[in-house]
mmCIF file of C-alpha atoms in Angstrom:
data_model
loop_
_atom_site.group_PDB
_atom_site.id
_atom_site.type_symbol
_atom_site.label_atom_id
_atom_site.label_comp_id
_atom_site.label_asym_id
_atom_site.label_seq_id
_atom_site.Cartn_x
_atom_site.Cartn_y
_atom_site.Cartn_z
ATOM 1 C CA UNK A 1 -92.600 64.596 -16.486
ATOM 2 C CA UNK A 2 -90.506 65.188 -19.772
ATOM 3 C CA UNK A 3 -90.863 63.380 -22.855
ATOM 4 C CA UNK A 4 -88.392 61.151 -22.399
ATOM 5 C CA UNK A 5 -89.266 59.552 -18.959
ATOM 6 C CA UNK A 6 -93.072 59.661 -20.198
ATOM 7 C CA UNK A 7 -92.308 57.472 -22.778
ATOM 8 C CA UNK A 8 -90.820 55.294 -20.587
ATOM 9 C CA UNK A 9 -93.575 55.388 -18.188
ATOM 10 C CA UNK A 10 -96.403 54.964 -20.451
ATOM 11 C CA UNK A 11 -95.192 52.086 -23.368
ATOM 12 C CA UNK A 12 -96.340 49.053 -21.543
ATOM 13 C CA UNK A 13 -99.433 50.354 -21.901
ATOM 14 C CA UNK A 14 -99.248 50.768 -25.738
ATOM 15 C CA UNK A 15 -97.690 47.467 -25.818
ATOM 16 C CA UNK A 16 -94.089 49.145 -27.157
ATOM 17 C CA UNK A 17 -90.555 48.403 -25.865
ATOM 18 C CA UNK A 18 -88.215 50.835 -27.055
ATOM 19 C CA UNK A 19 -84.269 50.837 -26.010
ATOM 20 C CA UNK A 20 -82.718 53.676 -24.450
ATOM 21 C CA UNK A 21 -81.772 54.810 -27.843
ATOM 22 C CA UNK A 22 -84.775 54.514 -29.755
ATOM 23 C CA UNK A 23 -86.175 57.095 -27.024
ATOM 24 C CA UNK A 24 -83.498 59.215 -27.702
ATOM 25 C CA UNK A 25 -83.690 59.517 -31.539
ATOM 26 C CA UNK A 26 -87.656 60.397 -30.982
ATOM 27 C CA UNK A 27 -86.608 63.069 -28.302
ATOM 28 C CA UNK A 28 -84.693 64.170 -31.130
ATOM 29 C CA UNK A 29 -88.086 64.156 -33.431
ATOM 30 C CA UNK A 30 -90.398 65.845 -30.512
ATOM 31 C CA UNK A 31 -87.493 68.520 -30.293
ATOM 32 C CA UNK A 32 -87.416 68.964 -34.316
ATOM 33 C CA UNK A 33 -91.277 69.669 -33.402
ATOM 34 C CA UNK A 34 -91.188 72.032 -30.947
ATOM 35 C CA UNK A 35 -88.661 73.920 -32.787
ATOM 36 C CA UNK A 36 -90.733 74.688 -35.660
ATOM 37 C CA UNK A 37 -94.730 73.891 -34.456
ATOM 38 C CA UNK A 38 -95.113 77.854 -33.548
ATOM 39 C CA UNK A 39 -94.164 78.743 -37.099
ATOM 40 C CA UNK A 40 -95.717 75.284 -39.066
ATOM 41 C CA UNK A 41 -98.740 74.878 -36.269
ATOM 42 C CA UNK A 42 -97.561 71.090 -36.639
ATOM 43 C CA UNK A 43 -99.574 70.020 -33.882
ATOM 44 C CA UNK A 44 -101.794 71.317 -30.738
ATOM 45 C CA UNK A 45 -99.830 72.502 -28.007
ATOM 46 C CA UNK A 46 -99.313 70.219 -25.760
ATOM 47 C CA UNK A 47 -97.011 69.100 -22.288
ATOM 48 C CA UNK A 48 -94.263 66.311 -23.000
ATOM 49 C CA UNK A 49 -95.917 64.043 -21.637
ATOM 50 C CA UNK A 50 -99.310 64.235 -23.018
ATOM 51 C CA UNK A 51 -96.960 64.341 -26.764
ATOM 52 C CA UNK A 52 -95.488 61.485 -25.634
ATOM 53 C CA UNK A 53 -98.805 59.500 -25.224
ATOM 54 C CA UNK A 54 -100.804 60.857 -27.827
ATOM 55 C CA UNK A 55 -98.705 61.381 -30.228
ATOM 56 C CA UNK A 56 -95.493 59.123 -30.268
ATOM 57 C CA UNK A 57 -97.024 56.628 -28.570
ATOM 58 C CA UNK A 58 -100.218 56.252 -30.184
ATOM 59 C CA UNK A 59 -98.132 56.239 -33.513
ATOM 60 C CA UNK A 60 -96.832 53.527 -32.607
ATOM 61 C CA UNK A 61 -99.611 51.233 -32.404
ATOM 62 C CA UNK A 62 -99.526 51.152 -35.913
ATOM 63 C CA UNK A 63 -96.539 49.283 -36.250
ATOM 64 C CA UNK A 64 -98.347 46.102 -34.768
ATOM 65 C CA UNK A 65 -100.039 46.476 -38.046
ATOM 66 C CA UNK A 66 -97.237 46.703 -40.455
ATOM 67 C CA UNK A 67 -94.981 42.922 -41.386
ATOM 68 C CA UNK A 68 -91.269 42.900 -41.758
ATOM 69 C CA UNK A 69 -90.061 44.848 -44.569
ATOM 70 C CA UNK A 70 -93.347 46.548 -45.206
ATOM 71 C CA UNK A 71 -93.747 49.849 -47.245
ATOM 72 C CA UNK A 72 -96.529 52.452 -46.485
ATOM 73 C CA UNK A 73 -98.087 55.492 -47.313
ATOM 74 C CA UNK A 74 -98.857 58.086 -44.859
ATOM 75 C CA UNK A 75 -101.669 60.576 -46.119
ATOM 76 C CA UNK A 76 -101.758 64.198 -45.225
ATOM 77 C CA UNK A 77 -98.292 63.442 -42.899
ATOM 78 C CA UNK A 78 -98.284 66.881 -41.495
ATOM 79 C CA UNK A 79 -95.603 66.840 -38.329
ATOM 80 C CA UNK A 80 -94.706 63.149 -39.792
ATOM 81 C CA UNK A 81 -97.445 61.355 -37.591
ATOM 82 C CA UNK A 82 -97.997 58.229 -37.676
ATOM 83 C CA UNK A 83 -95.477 57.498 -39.693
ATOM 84 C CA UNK A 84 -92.248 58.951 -38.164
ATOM 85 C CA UNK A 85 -91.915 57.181 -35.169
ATOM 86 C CA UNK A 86 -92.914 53.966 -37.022
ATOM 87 C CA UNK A 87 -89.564 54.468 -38.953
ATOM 88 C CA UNK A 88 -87.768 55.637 -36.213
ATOM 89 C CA UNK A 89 -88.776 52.436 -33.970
ATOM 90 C CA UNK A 90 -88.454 50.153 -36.825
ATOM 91 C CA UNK A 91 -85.768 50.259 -39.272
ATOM 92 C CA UNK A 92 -87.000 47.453 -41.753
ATOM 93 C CA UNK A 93 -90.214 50.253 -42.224
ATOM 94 C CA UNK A 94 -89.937 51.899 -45.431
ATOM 95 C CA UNK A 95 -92.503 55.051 -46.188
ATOM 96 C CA UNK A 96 -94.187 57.549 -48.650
ATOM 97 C CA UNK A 97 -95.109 60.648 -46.938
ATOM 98 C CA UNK A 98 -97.591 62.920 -49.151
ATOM 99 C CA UNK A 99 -98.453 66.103 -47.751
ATOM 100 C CA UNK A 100 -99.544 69.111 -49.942
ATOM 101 C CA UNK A 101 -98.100 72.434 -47.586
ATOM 102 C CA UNK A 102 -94.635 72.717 -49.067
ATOM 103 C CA UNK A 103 -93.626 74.455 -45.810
ATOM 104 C CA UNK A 104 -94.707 70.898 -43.985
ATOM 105 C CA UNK A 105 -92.874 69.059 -46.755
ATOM 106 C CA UNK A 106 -89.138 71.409 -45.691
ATOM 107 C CA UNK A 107 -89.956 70.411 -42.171
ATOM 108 C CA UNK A 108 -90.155 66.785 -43.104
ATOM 109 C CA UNK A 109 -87.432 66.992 -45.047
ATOM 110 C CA UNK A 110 -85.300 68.710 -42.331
ATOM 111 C CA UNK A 111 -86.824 65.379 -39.963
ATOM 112 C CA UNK A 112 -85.738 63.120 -42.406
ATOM 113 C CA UNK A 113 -82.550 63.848 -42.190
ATOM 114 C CA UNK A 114 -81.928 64.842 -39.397
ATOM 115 C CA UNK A 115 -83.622 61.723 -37.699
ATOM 116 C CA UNK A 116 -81.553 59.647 -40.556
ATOM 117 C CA UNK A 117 -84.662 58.214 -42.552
ATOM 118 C CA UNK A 118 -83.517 59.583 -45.661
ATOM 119 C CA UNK A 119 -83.216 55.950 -47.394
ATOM 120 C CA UNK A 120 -86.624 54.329 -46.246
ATOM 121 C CA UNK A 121 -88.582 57.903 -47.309
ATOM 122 C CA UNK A 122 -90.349 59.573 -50.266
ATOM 123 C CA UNK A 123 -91.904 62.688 -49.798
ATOM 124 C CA UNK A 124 -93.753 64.009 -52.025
ATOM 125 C CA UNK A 125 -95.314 67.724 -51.930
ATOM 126 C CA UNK A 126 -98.912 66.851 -53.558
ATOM 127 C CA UNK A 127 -102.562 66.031 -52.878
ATOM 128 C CA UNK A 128 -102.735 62.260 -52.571
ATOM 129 C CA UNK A 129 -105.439 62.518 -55.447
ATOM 130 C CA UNK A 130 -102.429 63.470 -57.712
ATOM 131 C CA UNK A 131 -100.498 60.663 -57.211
ATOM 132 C CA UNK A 132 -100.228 57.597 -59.202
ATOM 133 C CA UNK A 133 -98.186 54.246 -58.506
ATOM 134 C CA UNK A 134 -97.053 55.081 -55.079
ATOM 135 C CA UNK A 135 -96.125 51.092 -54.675
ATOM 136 C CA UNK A 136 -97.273 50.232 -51.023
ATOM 137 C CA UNK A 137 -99.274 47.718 -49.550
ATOM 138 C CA UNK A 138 -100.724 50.307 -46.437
ATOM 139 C CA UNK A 139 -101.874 53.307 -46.085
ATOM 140 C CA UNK A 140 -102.691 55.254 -43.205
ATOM 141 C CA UNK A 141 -104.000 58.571 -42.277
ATOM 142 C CA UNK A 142 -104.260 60.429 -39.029
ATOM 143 C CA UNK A 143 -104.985 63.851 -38.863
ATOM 144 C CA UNK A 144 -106.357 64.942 -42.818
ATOM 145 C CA UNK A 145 -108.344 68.478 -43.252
ATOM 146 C CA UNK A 146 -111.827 66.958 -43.967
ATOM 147 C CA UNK A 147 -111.058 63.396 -43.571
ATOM 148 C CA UNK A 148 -114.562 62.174 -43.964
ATOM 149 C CA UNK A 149 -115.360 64.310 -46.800
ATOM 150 C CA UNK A 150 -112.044 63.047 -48.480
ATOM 151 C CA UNK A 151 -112.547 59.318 -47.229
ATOM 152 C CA UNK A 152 -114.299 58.157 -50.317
ATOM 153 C CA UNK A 153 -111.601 59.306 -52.935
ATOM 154 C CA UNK A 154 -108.750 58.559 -50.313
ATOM 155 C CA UNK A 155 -110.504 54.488 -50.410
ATOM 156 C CA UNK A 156 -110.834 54.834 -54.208
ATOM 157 C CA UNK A 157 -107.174 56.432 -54.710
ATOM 158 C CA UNK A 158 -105.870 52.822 -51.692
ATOM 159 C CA UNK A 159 -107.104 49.951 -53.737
ATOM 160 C CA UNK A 160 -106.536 47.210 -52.430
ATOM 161 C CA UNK A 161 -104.192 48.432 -50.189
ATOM 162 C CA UNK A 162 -104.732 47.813 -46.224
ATOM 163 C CA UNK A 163 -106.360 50.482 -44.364
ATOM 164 C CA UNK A 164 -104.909 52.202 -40.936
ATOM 165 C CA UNK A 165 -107.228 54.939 -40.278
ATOM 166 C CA UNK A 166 -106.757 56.741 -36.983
ATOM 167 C CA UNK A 167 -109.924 59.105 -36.015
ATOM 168 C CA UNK A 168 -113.051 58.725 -34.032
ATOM 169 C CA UNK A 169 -116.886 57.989 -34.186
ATOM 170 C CA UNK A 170 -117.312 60.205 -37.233
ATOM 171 C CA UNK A 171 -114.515 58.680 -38.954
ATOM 172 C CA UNK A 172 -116.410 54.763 -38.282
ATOM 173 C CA UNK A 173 -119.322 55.844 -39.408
ATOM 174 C CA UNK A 174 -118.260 56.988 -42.335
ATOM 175 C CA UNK A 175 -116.376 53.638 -42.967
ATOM 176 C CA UNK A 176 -119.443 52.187 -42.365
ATOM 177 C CA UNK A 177 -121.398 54.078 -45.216
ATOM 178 C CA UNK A 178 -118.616 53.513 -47.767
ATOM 179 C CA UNK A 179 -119.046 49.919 -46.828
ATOM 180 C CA UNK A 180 -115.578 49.308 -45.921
ATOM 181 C CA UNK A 181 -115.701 46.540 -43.372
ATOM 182 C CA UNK A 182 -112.711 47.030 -40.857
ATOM 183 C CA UNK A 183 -112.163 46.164 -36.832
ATOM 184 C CA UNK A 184 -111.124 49.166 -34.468
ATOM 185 C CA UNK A 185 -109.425 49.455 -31.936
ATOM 186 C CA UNK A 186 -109.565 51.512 -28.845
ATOM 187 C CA UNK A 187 -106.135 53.712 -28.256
ATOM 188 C CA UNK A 188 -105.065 53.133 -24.636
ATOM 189 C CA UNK A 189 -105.331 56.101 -22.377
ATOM 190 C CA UNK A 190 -108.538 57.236 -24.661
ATOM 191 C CA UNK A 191 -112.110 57.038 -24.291
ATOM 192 C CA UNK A 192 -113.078 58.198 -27.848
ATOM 193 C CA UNK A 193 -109.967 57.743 -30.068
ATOM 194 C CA UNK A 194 -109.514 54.443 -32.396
ATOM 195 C CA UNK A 195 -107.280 52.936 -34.944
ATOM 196 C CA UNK A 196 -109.598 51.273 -37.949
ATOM 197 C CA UNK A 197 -108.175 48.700 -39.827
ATOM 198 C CA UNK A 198 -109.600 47.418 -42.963
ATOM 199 C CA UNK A 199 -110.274 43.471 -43.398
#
């Protein structure tokens, strides 16, 4: 099955409906991906379709998350996931994208235009514990190096800001011992993978 048809197949059960178009412009993405990801090591390999699901698609579950208009920050982006297809599928989304591998950021740069998100992204080539004022109400984070080491400066560095975690059961029970209380929810077509979100 190719990417395209796979996301077709699968989005009902992610609870997305994306036009003929949409699916085109994140072909367009998973393409930029595969371009560069033997270079960058962007993400494992993978068949289309499993990228479609686990990737794309479970990106997009965040967006249930995120109001009209709303601006977020995506920690340790990476390949641009979650937030990429977020601002692909949404165009009201607005983003910060902090990841600290300058040859990531070129990549992200080269998806940002190329995918057209140039007015609705920052990206900014640092350590998130670096940054000051980033100005968003969200933050989420899928795939940091040592995520639950960094989890208690990453909820220091959020505020008040809501939380969008994706990980597993090591990532919820470290939420747990940083006292952060949060519901979770189970990623469709996983038995193990979860999106925390912070009350």
């Amino acid at each position: 099955m190719n990417f395209s048809d796979a996301i077709k197949f699968h989005q009902n059960a992610f609870g997305v409906d994306l036009t003929d178009e949409k699916i085109a412009a994140l072909n367009s993405y998973y393409e930029l991906i595969q371009q560069h990801n033997e270079i960058l090591h962007l993400v494992a390999p993978c068949v289309a379709e499993e990228f479609a699901t686990r990737h794309i698609l479970e990106s997009l579950t965040l967006s249930a998350y995120l109001p009209k208009n709303a601006k977020f920050a995506d920690i340790g982006t990476g390949a641009g996931l979650p937030s990429v297809p977020c601002l692909i599928a949404r165009e009201d989304l607005h983003a910060v994208l902090i990841e600290s591998k300058a040859k990531k950021v070129s990549f992200l740069r080269e998806v940002s235009a190329k995918c057209e998100l140039e007015n609705r992204v920052r990206i900014v080539n640092r350590q998130f514990e670096e940054i000051v004022n980033v100005d968003c109400k969200y933050v989420t984070c899928r795939a940091l190096d040592k995520f639950t080491k960094k989890l208690p400066n990453l909820i220091a560095w959020s505020d008040k800001c809501k939380l969008l975690f994706f990980g597993g059961n090591s990532l919820r029970d470290e939420l747990r011992k940083n006292r952060v209380k949060f519901t979770e929810k189970l990623l469709p077509l996983s038995e193990q993978r979860f999106l925390f979100v912070s009350n």
